mmCIF file with all atom_site columns, C-alpha atoms in Angstrom:
data_model
loop_
_atom_site.group_PDB
_atom_site.id
_atom_site.type_symbol
_atom_site.label_atom_id
_atom_site.label_alt_id
_atom_site.label_comp_id
_atom_site.label_asym_id
_atom_site.label_entity_id
_atom_site.label_seq_id
_atom_site.pdbx_PDB_ins_code
_atom_site.Cartn_x
_atom_site.Cartn_y
_atom_site.Cartn_z
_atom_site.occupancy
_atom_site.B_iso_or_equiv
_atom_site.pdbx_formal_charge
_atom_site.auth_seq_id
_atom_site.auth_comp_id
_atom_site.auth_asym_id
_atom_site.auth_atom_id
_atom_site.pdbx_PDB_model_num
ATOM 1   C CA . ALA A 1 1   ? -9.250  163.410 -0.941 1.00 56.00 ? 101 ALA A CA 1
ATOM 2   C CA . ALA A 1 2   ? -9.316  166.688 -2.374 1.00 87.00 ? 102 ALA A CA 1
ATOM 3   C CA . CYS A 1 3   ? -7.424  169.093 0.151  1.00 93.00 ? 103 CYS A CA 1
ATOM 4   C CA . PRO A 1 4   ? -8.261  172.941 0.403  1.00 92.00 ? 104 PRO A CA 1
ATOM 5   C CA . GLU A 1 5   ? -5.326  175.412 -1.239 1.00 93.00 ? 105 GLU A CA 1
ATOM 6   C CA . GLY A 1 6   ? -2.074  175.579 0.795  1.00 94.00 ? 106 GLY A CA 1
ATOM 7   C CA . TRP A 1 7   ? -2.836  172.181 2.919  1.00 95.00 ? 107 TRP A CA 1
ATOM 8   C CA . VAL A 1 8   ? -1.512  168.720 2.173  1.00 95.00 ? 108 VAL A CA 1
ATOM 9   C CA . GLY A 1 9   ? -3.075  165.596 1.701  1.00 95.00 ? 109 GLY A CA 1
ATOM 10  C CA . TYR A 1 10  ? -1.888  162.135 3.504  1.00 94.00 ? 110 TYR A CA 1
ATOM 11  C CA . GLY A 1 11  ? -3.897  158.796 4.378  1.00 91.00 ? 111 GLY A CA 1
ATOM 12  C CA . GLY A 1 12  ? -6.986  160.329 3.396  1.00 92.00 ? 112 GLY A CA 1
ATOM 13  C CA . LYS A 1 13  ? -6.651  163.426 5.659  1.00 92.00 ? 113 LYS A CA 1
ATOM 14  C CA . CYS A 1 14  ? -5.687  166.918 4.999  1.00 95.00 ? 114 CYS A CA 1
ATOM 15  C CA . TYR A 1 15  ? -3.101  168.692 6.989  1.00 96.00 ? 115 TYR A CA 1
ATOM 16  C CA . TYR A 1 16  ? -2.379  172.315 7.318  1.00 96.00 ? 116 TYR A CA 1
ATOM 17  C CA . PHE A 1 17  ? 1.286   173.915 8.674  1.00 96.00 ? 117 PHE A CA 1
ATOM 18  C CA . SER A 1 18  ? 1.220   176.939 9.786  1.00 95.00 ? 118 SER A CA 1
ATOM 19  C CA . GLU A 1 19  ? 3.710   179.714 9.846  1.00 93.00 ? 119 GLU A CA 1
ATOM 20  C CA . LYS A 1 20  ? 2.308   181.641 12.772 1.00 94.00 ? 120 LYS A CA 1
ATOM 21  C CA . GLU A 1 21  ? 2.880   180.699 16.253 1.00 96.00 ? 121 GLU A CA 1
ATOM 22  C CA . GLY A 1 22  ? 0.636   180.474 19.299 1.00 96.00 ? 122 GLY A CA 1
ATOM 23  C CA . ASN A 1 23  ? 0.235   178.802 22.411 1.00 96.00 ? 123 ASN A CA 1
ATOM 24  C CA . TRP A 1 24  ? -1.403  175.157 22.784 1.00 92.00 ? 124 TRP A CA 1
ATOM 25  C CA . ASN A 1 25  ? -5.106  176.461 23.260 1.00 91.00 ? 125 ASN A CA 1
ATOM 26  C CA . SER A 1 26  ? -4.858  179.064 20.712 1.00 94.00 ? 126 SER A CA 1
ATOM 27  C CA . SER A 1 27  ? -3.500  176.866 18.330 1.00 94.00 ? 127 SER A CA 1
ATOM 28  C CA . ARG A 1 28  ? -6.307  174.403 19.106 1.00 90.00 ? 128 ARG A CA 1
ATOM 29  C CA . ASN A 1 29  ? -8.967  176.959 18.905 1.00 91.00 ? 129 ASN A CA 1
ATOM 30  C CA . ASN A 1 30  ? -7.666  178.276 15.451 1.00 90.00 ? 130 ASN A CA 1
ATOM 31  C CA . CYS A 1 31  ? -8.179  174.366 14.561 1.00 86.00 ? 131 CYS A CA 1
ATOM 32  C CA . SER A 1 32  ? -11.656 174.572 15.505 1.00 86.00 ? 132 SER A CA 1
ATOM 33  C CA . SER A 1 33  ? -12.286 177.520 13.403 1.00 88.00 ? 133 SER A CA 1
ATOM 34  C CA . PHE A 1 34  ? -11.546 175.684 10.323 1.00 88.00 ? 134 PHE A CA 1
ATOM 35  C CA . GLY A 1 35  ? -13.336 172.730 11.334 1.00 90.00 ? 135 GLY A CA 1
ATOM 36  C CA . ALA A 1 36  ? -10.175 171.130 12.068 1.00 92.00 ? 136 ALA A CA 1
ATOM 37  C CA . SER A 1 37  ? -8.314  169.694 15.061 1.00 90.00 ? 137 SER A CA 1
ATOM 38  C CA . LEU A 1 38  ? -4.847  169.747 16.027 1.00 90.00 ? 138 LEU A CA 1
ATOM 39  C CA . ALA A 1 39  ? -3.032  166.694 14.397 1.00 90.00 ? 139 ALA A CA 1
ATOM 40  C CA . GLY A 1 40  ? -3.003  163.446 16.264 1.00 84.00 ? 140 GLY A CA 1
ATOM 41  C CA . ILE A 1 41  ? -0.384  160.910 15.431 1.00 81.00 ? 141 ILE A CA 1
ATOM 42  C CA . ASP A 1 42  ? -1.810  157.389 14.686 1.00 77.00 ? 142 ASP A CA 1
ATOM 43  C CA . SER A 1 43  ? 1.414   155.591 13.188 1.00 76.00 ? 143 SER A CA 1
ATOM 44  C CA . LEU A 1 44  ? 4.703   156.097 12.911 1.00 78.00 ? 144 LEU A CA 1
ATOM 45  C CA . GLN A 1 45  ? 4.221   156.536 9.025  1.00 84.00 ? 145 GLN A CA 1
ATOM 46  C CA . GLU A 1 46  ? 2.110   159.459 9.978  1.00 86.00 ? 146 GLU A CA 1
ATOM 47  C CA . LYS A 1 47  ? 4.791   160.680 12.332 1.00 85.00 ? 147 LYS A CA 1
ATOM 48  C CA . ALA A 1 48  ? 7.582   160.383 9.511  1.00 89.00 ? 148 ALA A CA 1
ATOM 49  C CA . PHE A 1 49  ? 4.894   162.440 6.914  1.00 94.00 ? 149 PHE A CA 1
ATOM 50  C CA . LEU A 1 50  ? 4.607   165.021 9.613  1.00 93.00 ? 150 LEU A CA 1
ATOM 51  C CA . LEU A 1 51  ? 8.263   165.508 10.338 1.00 92.00 ? 151 LEU A CA 1
ATOM 52  C CA . ARG A 1 52  ? 8.989   165.646 6.576  1.00 93.00 ? 152 ARG A CA 1
ATOM 53  C CA . TYR A 1 53  ? 6.614   168.406 5.878  1.00 92.00 ? 153 TYR A CA 1
ATOM 54  C CA . LYS A 1 54  ? 6.829   170.682 8.995  1.00 93.00 ? 154 LYS A CA 1
ATOM 55  C CA . GLY A 1 55  ? 10.116  172.091 8.081  1.00 90.00 ? 155 GLY A CA 1
ATOM 56  C CA . LEU A 1 56  ? 12.324  173.523 11.106 1.00 92.00 ? 156 LEU A CA 1
ATOM 57  C CA . PRO A 1 57  ? 9.970   174.821 13.618 1.00 94.00 ? 157 PRO A CA 1
ATOM 58  C CA . ASP A 1 58  ? 8.431   172.931 16.435 1.00 95.00 ? 158 ASP A CA 1
ATOM 59  C CA . HIS A 1 59  ? 4.656   172.649 16.239 1.00 95.00 ? 159 HIS A CA 1
ATOM 60  C CA . TRP A 1 60  ? 1.925   171.456 18.472 1.00 93.00 ? 160 TRP A CA 1
ATOM 61  C CA . ILE A 1 61  ? 0.064   168.487 18.333 1.00 90.00 ? 161 ILE A CA 1
ATOM 62  C CA . ARG A 1 62  ? -3.175  167.288 19.518 1.00 82.00 ? 162 ARG A CA 1
ATOM 63  C CA . LEU A 1 63  ? -2.367  165.371 22.969 1.00 68.00 ? 163 LEU A CA 1
ATOM 64  C CA . ARG A 1 64  ? -2.436  166.606 26.369 1.00 56.00 ? 164 ARG A CA 1
ATOM 65  C CA . ARG A 1 65  ? -1.758  165.448 29.737 1.00 55.00 ? 165 ARG A CA 1
ATOM 66  C CA . LYS A 1 66  ? -2.196  166.474 33.483 1.00 56.00 ? 166 LYS A CA 1
ATOM 67  C CA . GLN A 1 67  ? 0.979   166.145 35.314 1.00 55.00 ? 167 GLN A CA 1
ATOM 68  C CA . ASP A 1 68  ? 2.171   163.001 35.721 1.00 57.00 ? 168 ASP A CA 1
ATOM 69  C CA . GLN A 1 69  ? -0.874  161.227 33.944 1.00 60.00 ? 169 GLN A CA 1
ATOM 70  C CA . ALA A 1 70  ? -1.194  159.347 30.624 1.00 63.00 ? 170 ALA A CA 1
ATOM 71  C CA . TRP A 1 71  ? -1.185  160.866 27.242 1.00 58.00 ? 171 TRP A CA 1
ATOM 72  C CA . LYS A 1 72  ? -4.631  161.429 26.290 1.00 59.00 ? 172 LYS A CA 1
ATOM 73  C CA . TYR A 1 73  ? -6.472  163.094 23.125 1.00 56.00 ? 173 TYR A CA 1
ATOM 74  C CA . PRO A 1 74  ? -8.414  165.939 24.533 1.00 56.00 ? 174 PRO A CA 1
ATOM 75  C CA . ASN A 1 75  ? -11.636 165.332 23.094 1.00 56.00 ? 175 ASN A CA 1
ATOM 76  C CA . ASN A 1 76  ? -12.394 161.530 24.231 1.00 53.00 ? 176 ASN A CA 1
ATOM 77  C CA . ASN A 1 77  ? -9.914  161.599 26.987 1.00 51.00 ? 177 ASN A CA 1
ATOM 78  C CA . VAL A 1 78  ? -8.839  157.644 25.945 1.00 53.00 ? 178 VAL A CA 1
ATOM 79  C CA . PRO A 1 79  ? -5.297  157.264 27.383 1.00 52.00 ? 179 PRO A CA 1
ATOM 80  C CA . ILE A 1 80  ? -2.861  156.553 24.309 1.00 55.00 ? 180 ILE A CA 1
ATOM 81  C CA . THR A 1 81  ? -0.303  153.851 24.588 1.00 52.00 ? 181 THR A CA 1
ATOM 82  C CA . PHE A 1 82  ? 2.683   155.019 23.379 1.00 47.00 ? 182 PHE A CA 1
ATOM 83  C CA . SER A 1 83  ? 5.445   152.420 24.178 1.00 41.00 ? 183 SER A CA 1
ATOM 84  C CA . SER A 1 84  ? 4.514   150.771 20.775 1.00 44.00 ? 184 SER A CA 1
ATOM 85  C CA . ARG A 1 85  ? 4.699   154.374 18.595 1.00 52.00 ? 185 ARG A CA 1
ATOM 86  C CA . PHE A 1 86  ? 7.044   156.812 19.989 1.00 59.00 ? 186 PHE A CA 1
ATOM 87  C CA . GLU A 1 87  ? 8.203   158.343 23.471 1.00 69.00 ? 187 GLU A CA 1
ATOM 88  C CA . VAL A 1 88  ? 7.412   161.717 24.397 1.00 74.00 ? 188 VAL A CA 1
ATOM 89  C CA . SER A 1 89  ? 10.604  163.509 26.167 1.00 77.00 ? 189 SER A CA 1
ATOM 90  C CA . GLY A 1 90  ? 10.024  166.405 28.390 1.00 80.00 ? 190 GLY A CA 1
ATOM 91  C CA . GLU A 1 91  ? 8.058   167.123 31.484 1.00 77.00 ? 191 GLU A CA 1
ATOM 92  C CA . GLY A 1 92  ? 5.745   169.331 29.932 1.00 81.00 ? 192 GLY A CA 1
ATOM 93  C CA . GLU A 1 93  ? 1.877   169.108 29.670 1.00 83.00 ? 193 GLU A CA 1
ATOM 94  C CA . CYS A 1 94  ? 1.511   169.958 25.892 1.00 86.00 ? 194 CYS A CA 1
ATOM 95  C CA . PRO A 1 95  ? 3.487   167.891 22.766 1.00 88.00 ? 195 PRO A CA 1
ATOM 96  C CA . TYR A 1 96  ? 4.784   169.511 19.827 1.00 92.00 ? 196 TYR A CA 1
ATOM 97  C CA . LEU A 1 97  ? 7.011   167.925 17.022 1.00 91.00 ? 197 LEU A CA 1
ATOM 98  C CA . ASN A 1 98  ? 10.526  168.899 17.308 1.00 92.00 ? 198 ASN A CA 1
ATOM 99  C CA . GLN A 1 99  ? 13.090  167.992 14.500 1.00 89.00 ? 199 GLN A CA 1
ATOM 100 C CA . LYS A 1 100 ? 12.843  164.133 15.236 1.00 85.00 ? 200 LYS A CA 1
ATOM 101 C CA . THR A 1 101 ? 10.629  163.170 17.717 1.00 83.00 ? 201 THR A CA 1
ATOM 102 C CA . VAL A 1 102 ? 7.762   164.401 19.872 1.00 86.00 ? 202 VAL A CA 1
ATOM 103 C CA . GLY A 1 103 ? 8.851   166.823 22.890 1.00 88.00 ? 203 GLY A CA 1
ATOM 104 C CA . SER A 1 104 ? 6.561   168.238 25.507 1.00 88.00 ? 204 SER A CA 1
ATOM 105 C CA . SER A 1 105 ? 6.562   171.554 27.497 1.00 90.00 ? 205 SER A CA 1
ATOM 106 C CA . ARG A 1 106 ? 4.527   173.957 29.370 1.00 91.00 ? 206 ARG A CA 1
ATOM 107 C CA . CYS A 1 107 ? 1.101   174.798 27.154 1.00 91.00 ? 207 CYS A CA 1
ATOM 108 C CA . TYR A 1 108 ? 1.812   178.818 27.407 1.00 95.00 ? 208 TYR A CA 1
ATOM 109 C CA . THR A 1 109 ? 4.869   178.448 25.293 1.00 96.00 ? 209 THR A CA 1
ATOM 110 C CA . LYS A 1 110 ? 4.500   179.804 21.378 1.00 97.00 ? 210 LYS A CA 1
ATOM 111 C CA . ARG A 1 111 ? 5.168   177.538 18.774 1.00 97.00 ? 211 ARG A CA 1
ATOM 112 C CA . ASN A 1 112 ? 3.543   176.645 15.035 1.00 96.00 ? 212 ASN A CA 1
ATOM 113 C CA . TRP A 1 113 ? 0.882   173.997 14.661 1.00 95.00 ? 213 TRP A CA 1
ATOM 114 C CA . ILE A 1 114 ? -0.376  171.266 12.470 1.00 95.00 ? 214 ILE A CA 1
ATOM 115 C CA . PHE A 1 115 ? -4.366  171.125 11.757 1.00 92.00 ? 215 PHE A CA 1
ATOM 116 C CA . SER A 1 116 ? -5.775  167.823 10.456 1.00 92.00 ? 216 SER A CA 1
ATOM 117 C CA . LYS A 1 117 ? -9.186  167.187 8.884  1.00 91.00 ? 217 LYS A CA 1
ATOM 118 C CA . PRO A 1 118 ? -11.253 165.025 8.776  1.00 85.00 ? 218 PRO A CA 1
#
């Protein structure tokens, strides 16, 4: 797929790695204005690609959970089974990619974000 300028193509999707920071909700709203969504991670290969491209800052991704519940993609609320893919560290409700894996923190903290489309 041909991606817009400034976006990176991988596995039939286009990704945008922000240089700005925002909280999880503002990052998600920002994505919508581009016709995109926060990037999900559907395979270990996709995770490796995102880690390779994102640089040093932490970047928000699309999962969400309510306290002590399963991680879900916000639009369809289907629980994700992570055991086979990766663990999410931390006690927060909003996940982000750090240097090696997926961490989680409170949603109002500011981080970069990754959009993906379609």
